[in-house]
């Protein structure tokens, strides 16, 4: 017997039993019909109440929004971007749980998964897509432009090289956002102050990330001015990193980490290998210094995310189209150091750097 028929019979039997207390027998068919009618009325009332509640939630500014947040990989700087993005939206009155629904997915550094995530956001009628890191930003624009869904990206090192912006900074379509372009010369100057005798800097990077290829080219061009040679270690996936790390550590005086998502995902392992050889690793942002890099002239990715969220708010509110806003670059870079790592390596961080530091950490967090 089907479940719905069982429910009808149970309702009829209940009414019949109650009718036994009266002077007139109850009709089971009528009782069942009345039970169904009552259930339907209750359901309609619940639906009306839900609708009224939803309308009340939207009533403050008359609109509610759905944003798909696609993050390319799992690591601290990108997590900070996401946190800052939501804060930037909230600062503009677009608040998750009130007038904002967030769809969040992480590609775990897989390009194919990134494309699937974007297609999912589009199928769920997202009003806007936030793409965190270059590979998923490229997937987002490629997947969303046919449906005219605006894309706001963050943590994209070189939007021009990623084909997300024109040479003059203007968008190539309904896509814009913020760049985490590295302060290469400031980083090299810092490394020279900390390691006055170093000659070779090793950099691991993924050949599938255009952001890393751009950064490598800039480092190679600037390094001779500071008396350095750049030694590259190219990988195609995380599986390549252990052997690549072992190889490059035999050739260099230190490692310098980029914002390469594939490499950053394996940073704890790289740090462990470097520590065993007493070779310092320099980071590109604060989270990398917290977990064991010696120092960085880095960016604050929460601030970068806030900047991105405010751009997204303008698009959602109809104040500007994504295609009307050039991408933005966060200007500030600050010194972050880790005195615990310095002690482990037998290195003294120069006072001129620590005196002006945004933060100096005295422990290694994992």
mmCIF file of C-alpha atoms in Angstrom:
data_model
loop_
_atom_site.group_PDB
_atom_site.id
_atom_site.type_symbol
_atom_site.label_atom_id
_atom_site.label_comp_id
_atom_site.label_asym_id
_atom_site.label_seq_id
_atom_site.Cartn_x
_atom_site.Cartn_y
_atom_site.Cartn_z
ATOM 1 C CA UNK A 1 0.000 0.000 0.000
ATOM 2 C CA UNK A 2 1.364 3.428 -0.845
ATOM 3 C CA UNK A 3 2.322 5.804 1.968
ATOM 4 C CA UNK A 4 -0.339 8.399 1.011
ATOM 5 C CA UNK A 5 -3.120 5.774 1.173
ATOM 6 C CA UNK A 6 -1.915 4.667 4.586
ATOM 7 C CA UNK A 7 -2.115 8.268 5.770
ATOM 8 C CA UNK A 8 -5.694 8.567 4.494
ATOM 9 C CA UNK A 9 -6.816 5.379 6.226
ATOM 10 C CA UNK A 10 -5.135 6.429 9.473
ATOM 11 C CA UNK A 11 -6.891 9.793 9.337
ATOM 12 C CA UNK A 12 -10.214 8.076 8.660
ATOM 13 C CA UNK A 13 -9.749 5.575 11.480
ATOM 14 C CA UNK A 14 -8.869 8.380 13.909
ATOM 15 C CA UNK A 15 -11.974 10.373 13.032
ATOM 16 C CA UNK A 16 -14.131 7.203 13.192
ATOM 17 C CA UNK A 17 -12.791 6.412 16.652
ATOM 18 C CA UNK A 18 -13.566 9.914 17.848
ATOM 19 C CA UNK A 19 -17.025 9.701 16.271
ATOM 20 C CA UNK A 20 -17.789 6.646 18.454
ATOM 21 C CA UNK A 21 -18.239 9.079 21.340
ATOM 22 C CA UNK A 22 -21.081 10.841 19.492
ATOM 23 C CA UNK A 23 -24.600 9.705 18.689
ATOM 24 C CA UNK A 24 -23.993 9.641 14.901
ATOM 25 C CA UNK A 25 -21.484 7.351 13.117
ATOM 26 C CA UNK A 26 -18.789 9.057 11.082
ATOM 27 C CA UNK A 27 -18.337 8.424 7.359
ATOM 28 C CA UNK A 28 -14.719 7.197 6.815
ATOM 29 C CA UNK A 29 -14.560 8.642 3.301
ATOM 30 C CA UNK A 30 -15.744 12.042 4.478
ATOM 31 C CA UNK A 31 -13.297 11.942 7.384
ATOM 32 C CA UNK A 32 -10.388 11.126 5.129
ATOM 33 C CA UNK A 33 -11.331 13.926 2.762
ATOM 34 C CA UNK A 34 -11.567 16.379 5.634
ATOM 35 C CA UNK A 35 -8.151 15.267 6.926
ATOM 36 C CA UNK A 36 -6.567 15.847 3.520
ATOM 37 C CA UNK A 37 -8.269 19.229 3.188
ATOM 38 C CA UNK A 38 -7.019 20.272 6.636
ATOM 39 C CA UNK A 39 -3.458 19.145 5.795
ATOM 40 C CA UNK A 40 -3.513 21.068 2.522
ATOM 41 C CA UNK A 41 -4.779 24.177 4.286
ATOM 42 C CA UNK A 42 -2.025 23.908 6.900
ATOM 43 C CA UNK A 43 0.567 23.481 4.158
ATOM 44 C CA UNK A 44 -0.752 26.516 2.289
ATOM 45 C CA UNK A 45 -0.639 28.553 5.492
ATOM 46 C CA UNK A 46 2.955 27.471 6.149
ATOM 47 C CA UNK A 47 3.933 28.392 2.590
ATOM 48 C CA UNK A 48 2.274 31.788 2.917
ATOM 49 C CA UNK A 49 4.095 32.380 6.199
ATOM 50 C CA UNK A 50 7.444 31.413 4.627
ATOM 51 C CA UNK A 51 6.780 33.743 1.697
ATOM 52 C CA UNK A 52 5.872 36.608 4.025
ATOM 53 C CA UNK A 53 9.040 36.017 6.064
ATOM 54 C CA UNK A 54 11.178 35.979 2.924
ATOM 55 C CA UNK A 55 9.548 39.174 1.689
ATOM 56 C CA UNK A 56 10.213 40.751 5.059
ATOM 57 C CA UNK A 57 13.905 39.796 4.860
ATOM 58 C CA UNK A 58 14.160 41.478 1.450
ATOM 59 C CA UNK A 59 12.169 44.521 2.432
ATOM 60 C CA UNK A 60 15.099 46.566 3.757
ATOM 61 C CA UNK A 61 16.495 47.436 0.333
ATOM 62 C CA UNK A 62 13.987 45.670 -1.858
ATOM 63 C CA UNK A 63 16.436 43.143 -3.242
ATOM 64 C CA UNK A 64 18.177 39.938 -2.312
ATOM 65 C CA UNK A 65 21.212 38.508 -4.088
ATOM 66 C CA UNK A 66 22.881 35.191 -4.799
ATOM 67 C CA UNK A 67 26.649 35.091 -5.278
ATOM 68 C CA UNK A 68 28.699 32.070 -6.271
ATOM 69 C CA UNK A 69 32.162 32.161 -4.691
ATOM 70 C CA UNK A 70 34.611 29.874 -6.471
ATOM 71 C CA UNK A 71 37.990 29.436 -4.774
ATOM 72 C CA UNK A 72 40.739 27.679 -6.685
ATOM 73 C CA UNK A 73 42.665 26.140 -3.791
ATOM 74 C CA UNK A 74 42.663 25.704 -0.032
ATOM 75 C CA UNK A 75 45.205 27.950 1.636
ATOM 76 C CA UNK A 76 45.361 30.905 4.001
ATOM 77 C CA UNK A 77 45.715 33.814 1.590
ATOM 78 C CA UNK A 78 42.753 32.751 -0.530
ATOM 79 C CA UNK A 79 40.693 32.053 2.592
ATOM 80 C CA UNK A 80 41.502 35.601 3.711
ATOM 81 C CA UNK A 81 40.340 36.936 0.348
ATOM 82 C CA UNK A 82 36.987 35.217 0.831
ATOM 83 C CA UNK A 83 36.643 36.564 4.362
ATOM 84 C CA UNK A 84 37.478 40.080 3.210
ATOM 85 C CA UNK A 85 35.113 39.840 0.233
ATOM 86 C CA UNK A 86 32.153 39.091 2.496
ATOM 87 C CA UNK A 87 33.219 41.916 4.813
ATOM 88 C CA UNK A 88 33.422 44.367 1.909
ATOM 89 C CA UNK A 89 29.902 43.404 0.828
ATOM 90 C CA UNK A 90 28.620 43.746 4.400
ATOM 91 C CA UNK A 91 30.162 47.203 4.634
ATOM 92 C CA UNK A 92 27.918 48.121 1.699
ATOM 93 C CA UNK A 93 24.779 46.632 3.259
ATOM 94 C CA UNK A 94 24.828 43.272 1.471
ATOM 95 C CA UNK A 95 24.911 40.759 4.305
ATOM 96 C CA UNK A 96 24.893 36.973 4.179
ATOM 97 C CA UNK A 97 21.769 35.546 5.806
ATOM 98 C CA UNK A 98 19.834 38.796 5.396
ATOM 99 C CA UNK A 99 19.766 39.832 1.765
ATOM 100 C CA UNK A 100 22.580 37.625 0.473
ATOM 101 C CA UNK A 101 22.811 33.906 -0.296
ATOM 102 C CA UNK A 102 26.319 32.498 -0.810
ATOM 103 C CA UNK A 103 27.108 29.445 -2.918
ATOM 104 C CA UNK A 104 30.690 28.442 -2.059
ATOM 105 C CA UNK A 105 32.841 25.763 -3.676
ATOM 106 C CA UNK A 106 36.583 25.007 -3.714
ATOM 107 C CA UNK A 107 38.286 23.499 -6.760
ATOM 108 C CA UNK A 108 41.163 22.008 -4.714
ATOM 109 C CA UNK A 109 43.650 23.265 -7.344
ATOM 110 C CA UNK A 110 41.999 21.296 -10.173
ATOM 111 C CA UNK A 111 41.197 23.132 -13.402
ATOM 112 C CA UNK A 112 38.473 20.721 -14.498
ATOM 113 C CA UNK A 113 36.723 21.052 -11.161
ATOM 114 C CA UNK A 114 36.931 24.837 -11.454
ATOM 115 C CA UNK A 115 34.955 24.744 -14.712
ATOM 116 C CA UNK A 116 32.316 22.460 -13.176
ATOM 117 C CA UNK A 117 31.926 24.831 -10.235
ATOM 118 C CA UNK A 118 31.253 27.780 -12.533
ATOM 119 C CA UNK A 119 28.685 25.810 -14.542
ATOM 120 C CA UNK A 120 26.948 24.911 -11.285
ATOM 121 C CA UNK A 121 26.765 28.562 -10.216
ATOM 122 C CA UNK A 122 25.253 29.517 -13.564
ATOM 123 C CA UNK A 123 22.665 26.728 -13.371
ATOM 124 C CA UNK A 124 21.652 28.007 -9.929
ATOM 125 C CA UNK A 125 21.095 31.504 -11.363
ATOM 126 C CA UNK A 126 23.812 33.305 -9.407
ATOM 127 C CA UNK A 127 23.574 37.075 -9.816
ATOM 128 C CA UNK A 128 27.362 37.403 -9.706
ATOM 129 C CA UNK A 129 30.398 35.128 -9.498
ATOM 130 C CA UNK A 130 33.385 35.898 -7.296
ATOM 131 C CA UNK A 131 36.462 34.021 -8.514
ATOM 132 C CA UNK A 132 39.400 33.716 -6.115
ATOM 133 C CA UNK A 133 42.746 33.144 -7.925
ATOM 134 C CA UNK A 134 43.714 33.249 -11.584
ATOM 135 C CA UNK A 135 42.793 29.747 -12.872
ATOM 136 C CA UNK A 136 39.224 29.886 -11.598
ATOM 137 C CA UNK A 137 38.867 33.521 -12.663
ATOM 138 C CA UNK A 138 39.681 32.463 -16.222
ATOM 139 C CA UNK A 139 37.194 29.582 -15.975
ATOM 140 C CA UNK A 140 34.555 31.911 -14.548
ATOM 141 C CA UNK A 141 34.773 34.481 -17.311
ATOM 142 C CA UNK A 142 34.888 31.811 -20.013
ATOM 143 C CA UNK A 143 31.860 30.029 -18.573
ATOM 144 C CA UNK A 144 29.743 33.013 -17.559
ATOM 145 C CA UNK A 145 30.026 35.405 -20.485
ATOM 146 C CA UNK A 146 27.460 33.614 -22.663
ATOM 147 C CA UNK A 147 24.893 34.067 -19.868
ATOM 148 C CA UNK A 148 26.053 37.651 -19.189
ATOM 149 C CA UNK A 149 26.741 36.863 -15.514
ATOM 150 C CA UNK A 150 29.234 39.408 -14.128
ATOM 151 C CA UNK A 151 32.494 38.062 -12.692
ATOM 152 C CA UNK A 152 34.478 39.822 -9.977
ATOM 153 C CA UNK A 153 37.889 38.278 -9.361
ATOM 154 C CA UNK A 154 40.513 38.635 -6.668
ATOM 155 C CA UNK A 155 44.072 37.356 -6.122
ATOM 156 C CA UNK A 156 44.810 37.518 -9.846
ATOM 157 C CA UNK A 157 48.447 38.528 -10.240
ATOM 158 C CA UNK A 158 48.315 39.708 -13.861
ATOM 159 C CA UNK A 159 44.798 40.240 -15.273
ATOM 160 C CA UNK A 160 46.229 41.286 -18.638
ATOM 161 C CA UNK A 161 48.284 38.094 -19.070
ATOM 162 C CA UNK A 162 45.251 36.097 -17.895
ATOM 163 C CA UNK A 163 43.197 37.662 -20.737
ATOM 164 C CA UNK A 164 40.805 39.247 -18.241
ATOM 165 C CA UNK A 165 41.809 42.843 -18.982
ATOM 166 C CA UNK A 166 43.220 44.888 -21.814
ATOM 167 C CA UNK A 167 46.650 46.516 -21.718
ATOM 168 C CA UNK A 168 45.155 49.767 -20.448
ATOM 169 C CA UNK A 169 43.441 47.986 -17.544
ATOM 170 C CA UNK A 170 39.948 48.072 -19.017
ATOM 171 C CA UNK A 171 37.895 44.851 -18.769
ATOM 172 C CA UNK A 172 37.528 42.499 -21.736
ATOM 173 C CA UNK A 173 33.837 42.040 -20.852
ATOM 174 C CA UNK A 174 31.658 41.832 -17.767
ATOM 175 C CA UNK A 175 34.662 40.951 -15.633
ATOM 176 C CA UNK A 176 36.828 42.967 -13.249
ATOM 177 C CA UNK A 177 38.374 42.727 -9.802
ATOM 178 C CA UNK A 178 41.607 43.097 -7.877
ATOM 179 C CA UNK A 179 45.198 42.095 -8.510
ATOM 180 C CA UNK A 180 47.668 40.768 -5.950
ATOM 181 C CA UNK A 181 50.669 41.784 -8.019
ATOM 182 C CA UNK A 182 53.787 41.042 -6.007
ATOM 183 C CA UNK A 183 56.142 43.845 -4.905
ATOM 184 C CA UNK A 184 59.087 42.070 -6.543
ATOM 185 C CA UNK A 185 61.778 44.711 -6.045
ATOM 186 C CA UNK A 186 60.832 45.293 -2.409
ATOM 187 C CA UNK A 187 61.005 41.537 -1.838
ATOM 188 C CA UNK A 188 64.456 41.248 -3.416
ATOM 189 C CA UNK A 189 65.701 44.243 -1.425
ATOM 190 C CA UNK A 190 64.438 42.592 1.781
ATOM 191 C CA UNK A 191 66.115 39.268 0.985
ATOM 192 C CA UNK A 192 69.422 41.042 0.342
ATOM 193 C CA UNK A 193 69.218 42.816 3.737
ATOM 194 C CA UNK A 194 68.552 39.532 5.554
ATOM 195 C CA UNK A 195 71.006 37.391 3.550
ATOM 196 C CA UNK A 196 73.876 39.688 2.520
ATOM 197 C CA UNK A 197 75.988 36.835 1.129
ATOM 198 C CA UNK A 198 73.288 34.892 -0.775
ATOM 199 C CA UNK A 199 73.677 34.438 -4.509
ATOM 200 C CA UNK A 200 70.967 32.065 -5.750
ATOM 201 C CA UNK A 201 67.243 32.229 -5.078
ATOM 202 C CA UNK A 202 65.121 29.211 -5.946
ATOM 203 C CA UNK A 203 61.504 29.586 -7.044
ATOM 204 C CA UNK A 204 59.091 26.687 -7.518
ATOM 205 C CA UNK A 205 56.125 27.388 -9.772
ATOM 206 C CA UNK A 206 53.381 25.680 -11.739
ATOM 207 C CA UNK A 207 53.556 25.857 -15.538
ATOM 208 C CA UNK A 208 49.733 25.807 -15.662
ATOM 209 C CA UNK A 209 49.362 29.111 -13.794
ATOM 210 C CA UNK A 210 49.903 32.176 -15.965
ATOM 211 C CA UNK A 211 50.157 34.323 -12.834
ATOM 212 C CA UNK A 212 53.315 32.451 -11.822
ATOM 213 C CA UNK A 213 54.926 32.698 -15.231
ATOM 214 C CA UNK A 214 54.441 36.473 -15.114
ATOM 215 C CA UNK A 215 55.992 36.684 -11.630
ATOM 216 C CA UNK A 216 58.958 34.500 -12.623
ATOM 217 C CA UNK A 217 59.714 36.758 -15.593
ATOM 218 C CA UNK A 218 59.650 39.833 -13.366
ATOM 219 C CA UNK A 219 61.930 38.236 -10.768
ATOM 220 C CA UNK A 220 64.441 37.158 -13.420
ATOM 221 C CA UNK A 221 64.547 40.672 -14.865
ATOM 222 C CA UNK A 222 65.054 42.390 -11.491
ATOM 223 C CA UNK A 223 67.282 39.869 -9.671
ATOM 224 C CA UNK A 224 70.656 40.962 -11.188
ATOM 225 C CA UNK A 225 70.154 44.477 -9.818
ATOM 226 C CA UNK A 226 70.342 42.983 -6.315
ATOM 227 C CA UNK A 227 73.164 40.531 -7.056
ATOM 228 C CA UNK A 228 70.913 37.454 -7.324
ATOM 229 C CA UNK A 229 70.402 34.657 -9.820
ATOM 230 C CA UNK A 230 66.969 33.020 -10.057
ATOM 231 C CA UNK A 231 66.914 29.205 -10.218
ATOM 232 C CA UNK A 232 63.556 27.903 -11.458
ATOM 233 C CA UNK A 233 61.811 24.701 -10.485
ATOM 234 C CA UNK A 234 58.811 24.052 -12.747
ATOM 235 C CA UNK A 235 56.040 21.602 -11.806
ATOM 236 C CA UNK A 236 52.844 20.560 -13.541
ATOM 237 C CA UNK A 237 50.976 19.255 -10.485
ATOM 238 C CA UNK A 238 51.313 18.811 -6.740
ATOM 239 C CA UNK A 239 52.642 15.296 -7.352
ATOM 240 C CA UNK A 240 55.790 16.831 -8.886
ATOM 241 C CA UNK A 241 56.605 19.052 -5.922
ATOM 242 C CA UNK A 242 58.503 16.688 -3.566
ATOM 243 C CA UNK A 243 61.135 15.779 -6.172
ATOM 244 C CA UNK A 244 61.287 19.347 -7.505
ATOM 245 C CA UNK A 245 61.831 20.684 -3.984
ATOM 246 C CA UNK A 246 64.605 18.164 -3.281
ATOM 247 C CA UNK A 247 66.327 19.090 -6.532
ATOM 248 C CA UNK A 248 66.164 22.872 -6.183
ATOM 249 C CA UNK A 249 67.266 22.865 -2.526
ATOM 250 C CA UNK A 250 70.613 21.418 -3.644
ATOM 251 C CA UNK A 251 71.292 24.456 -5.830
ATOM 252 C CA UNK A 252 70.219 27.562 -3.926
ATOM 253 C CA UNK A 253 70.872 29.707 -0.853
ATOM 254 C CA UNK A 254 67.172 30.298 -0.195
ATOM 255 C CA UNK A 255 63.713 29.749 -1.644
ATOM 256 C CA UNK A 256 61.251 32.470 -2.519
ATOM 257 C CA UNK A 257 57.609 31.496 -2.619
ATOM 258 C CA UNK A 258 55.124 33.101 -5.018
ATOM 259 C CA UNK A 259 51.339 33.177 -4.813
ATOM 260 C CA UNK A 260 51.324 30.045 -6.988
ATOM 261 C CA UNK A 261 48.272 28.089 -5.831
ATOM 262 C CA UNK A 262 49.653 24.654 -6.684
ATOM 263 C CA UNK A 263 52.895 25.269 -4.802
ATOM 264 C CA UNK A 264 51.293 27.043 -1.840
ATOM 265 C CA UNK A 265 49.034 24.023 -1.312
ATOM 266 C CA UNK A 266 52.213 22.014 -0.606
ATOM 267 C CA UNK A 267 54.050 24.724 1.328
ATOM 268 C CA UNK A 268 54.186 22.845 4.690
ATOM 269 C CA UNK A 269 56.019 19.977 2.994
ATOM 270 C CA UNK A 270 58.421 22.384 1.240
ATOM 271 C CA UNK A 271 59.123 24.170 4.517
ATOM 272 C CA UNK A 272 59.893 20.876 6.221
ATOM 273 C CA UNK A 273 62.393 19.880 3.525
ATOM 274 C CA UNK A 274 64.046 23.323 3.572
ATOM 275 C CA UNK A 275 64.278 23.358 7.366
ATOM 276 C CA UNK A 276 66.173 20.066 7.374
ATOM 277 C CA UNK A 277 68.779 21.671 5.102
ATOM 278 C CA UNK A 278 68.788 24.947 7.087
ATOM 279 C CA UNK A 279 67.676 26.882 4.005
ATOM 280 C CA UNK A 280 65.394 29.886 4.573
ATOM 281 C CA UNK A 281 62.130 30.203 2.668
ATOM 282 C CA UNK A 282 60.663 33.638 1.994
ATOM 283 C CA UNK A 283 56.918 34.052 1.575
ATOM 284 C CA UNK A 284 54.732 36.359 -0.460
ATOM 285 C CA UNK A 285 52.128 37.200 2.186
ATOM 286 C CA UNK A 286 51.406 37.091 5.901
ATOM 287 C CA UNK A 287 49.832 33.621 6.131
ATOM 288 C CA UNK A 288 52.948 32.021 4.648
ATOM 289 C CA UNK A 289 55.091 33.715 7.285
ATOM 290 C CA UNK A 290 52.818 32.480 10.063
ATOM 291 C CA UNK A 291 53.285 28.837 9.023
ATOM 292 C CA UNK A 292 57.067 28.911 8.685
ATOM 293 C CA UNK A 293 58.425 31.242 6.008
ATOM 294 C CA UNK A 294 61.164 33.496 7.391
ATOM 295 C CA UNK A 295 59.818 36.824 6.134
ATOM 296 C CA UNK A 296 57.894 38.600 3.408
ATOM 297 C CA UNK A 297 57.223 41.992 1.926
ATOM 298 C CA UNK A 298 53.646 40.917 1.619
ATOM 299 C CA UNK A 299 50.081 41.923 1.036
ATOM 300 C CA UNK A 300 47.135 41.781 3.401
ATOM 301 C CA UNK A 301 44.677 39.511 1.595
ATOM 302 C CA UNK A 302 41.780 40.425 3.875
ATOM 303 C CA UNK A 303 42.179 44.035 2.713
ATOM 304 C CA UNK A 304 42.366 42.807 -0.876
ATOM 305 C CA UNK A 305 39.110 40.911 -0.378
ATOM 306 C CA UNK A 306 37.392 43.942 1.180
ATOM 307 C CA UNK A 307 38.379 46.026 -1.822
ATOM 308 C CA UNK A 308 36.919 43.325 -4.091
ATOM 309 C CA UNK A 309 33.675 43.091 -2.116
ATOM 310 C CA UNK A 310 33.070 46.811 -2.467
ATOM 311 C CA UNK A 311 33.511 46.500 -6.245
ATOM 312 C CA UNK A 312 31.006 43.635 -6.315
ATOM 313 C CA UNK A 313 28.494 45.685 -4.316
ATOM 314 C CA UNK A 314 28.536 48.411 -6.971
ATOM 315 C CA UNK A 315 27.689 45.843 -9.645
ATOM 316 C CA UNK A 316 24.906 44.210 -7.619
ATOM 317 C CA UNK A 317 23.307 47.564 -6.772
ATOM 318 C CA UNK A 318 23.400 48.628 -10.409
ATOM 319 C CA UNK A 319 25.713 51.548 -9.725
ATOM 320 C CA UNK A 320 28.241 50.305 -12.288
ATOM 321 C CA UNK A 321 28.721 47.394 -14.651
ATOM 322 C CA UNK A 322 31.787 45.198 -14.263
ATOM 323 C CA UNK A 323 32.753 46.248 -17.797
ATOM 324 C CA UNK A 324 32.901 49.880 -16.625
ATOM 325 C CA UNK A 325 35.493 49.334 -13.882
ATOM 326 C CA UNK A 326 39.210 48.818 -14.438
ATOM 327 C CA UNK A 327 40.861 46.198 -12.247
ATOM 328 C CA UNK A 328 42.433 47.562 -9.070
ATOM 329 C CA UNK A 329 45.797 46.847 -7.435
ATOM 330 C CA UNK A 330 46.373 46.954 -3.698
ATOM 331 C CA UNK A 331 49.251 49.367 -3.207
ATOM 332 C CA UNK A 332 50.485 48.645 0.303
ATOM 333 C CA UNK A 333 53.160 46.029 0.995
ATOM 334 C CA UNK A 334 54.482 45.587 4.518
ATOM 335 C CA UNK A 335 57.216 43.580 6.236
ATOM 336 C CA UNK A 336 56.173 40.419 8.047
ATOM 337 C CA UNK A 337 58.778 38.349 9.883
ATOM 338 C CA UNK A 338 58.917 35.212 12.007
ATOM 339 C CA UNK A 339 61.451 35.410 14.849
ATOM 340 C CA UNK A 340 60.970 31.739 15.735
ATOM 341 C CA UNK A 341 61.992 30.693 12.223
ATOM 342 C CA UNK A 342 64.918 33.128 12.357
ATOM 343 C CA UNK A 343 66.122 31.585 15.646
ATOM 344 C CA UNK A 344 65.844 28.073 14.185
ATOM 345 C CA UNK A 345 67.978 29.127 11.210
ATOM 346 C CA UNK A 346 70.478 31.138 13.252
ATOM 347 C CA UNK A 347 69.527 34.344 11.434
ATOM 348 C CA UNK A 348 69.007 37.794 12.916
ATOM 349 C CA UNK A 349 66.264 39.861 11.300
ATOM 350 C CA UNK A 350 67.624 43.396 10.674
ATOM 351 C CA UNK A 351 66.255 45.985 13.070
ATOM 352 C CA UNK A 352 65.465 48.383 10.256
ATOM 353 C CA UNK A 353 62.955 45.794 9.002
ATOM 354 C CA UNK A 354 61.483 44.765 12.352
ATOM 355 C CA UNK A 355 61.079 48.371 13.504
ATOM 356 C CA UNK A 356 58.758 49.084 10.564
ATOM 357 C CA UNK A 357 57.096 45.644 10.483
ATOM 358 C CA UNK A 358 53.366 45.133 10.168
ATOM 359 C CA UNK A 359 53.887 42.048 12.341
ATOM 360 C CA UNK A 360 56.681 39.835 13.671
ATOM 361 C CA UNK A 361 55.494 36.412 14.833
ATOM 362 C CA UNK A 362 57.235 34.470 17.571
ATOM 363 C CA UNK A 363 55.783 31.049 16.785
ATOM 364 C CA UNK A 364 55.081 28.749 13.870
ATOM 365 C CA UNK A 365 51.409 27.897 13.406
ATOM 366 C CA UNK A 366 50.080 24.980 11.398
#
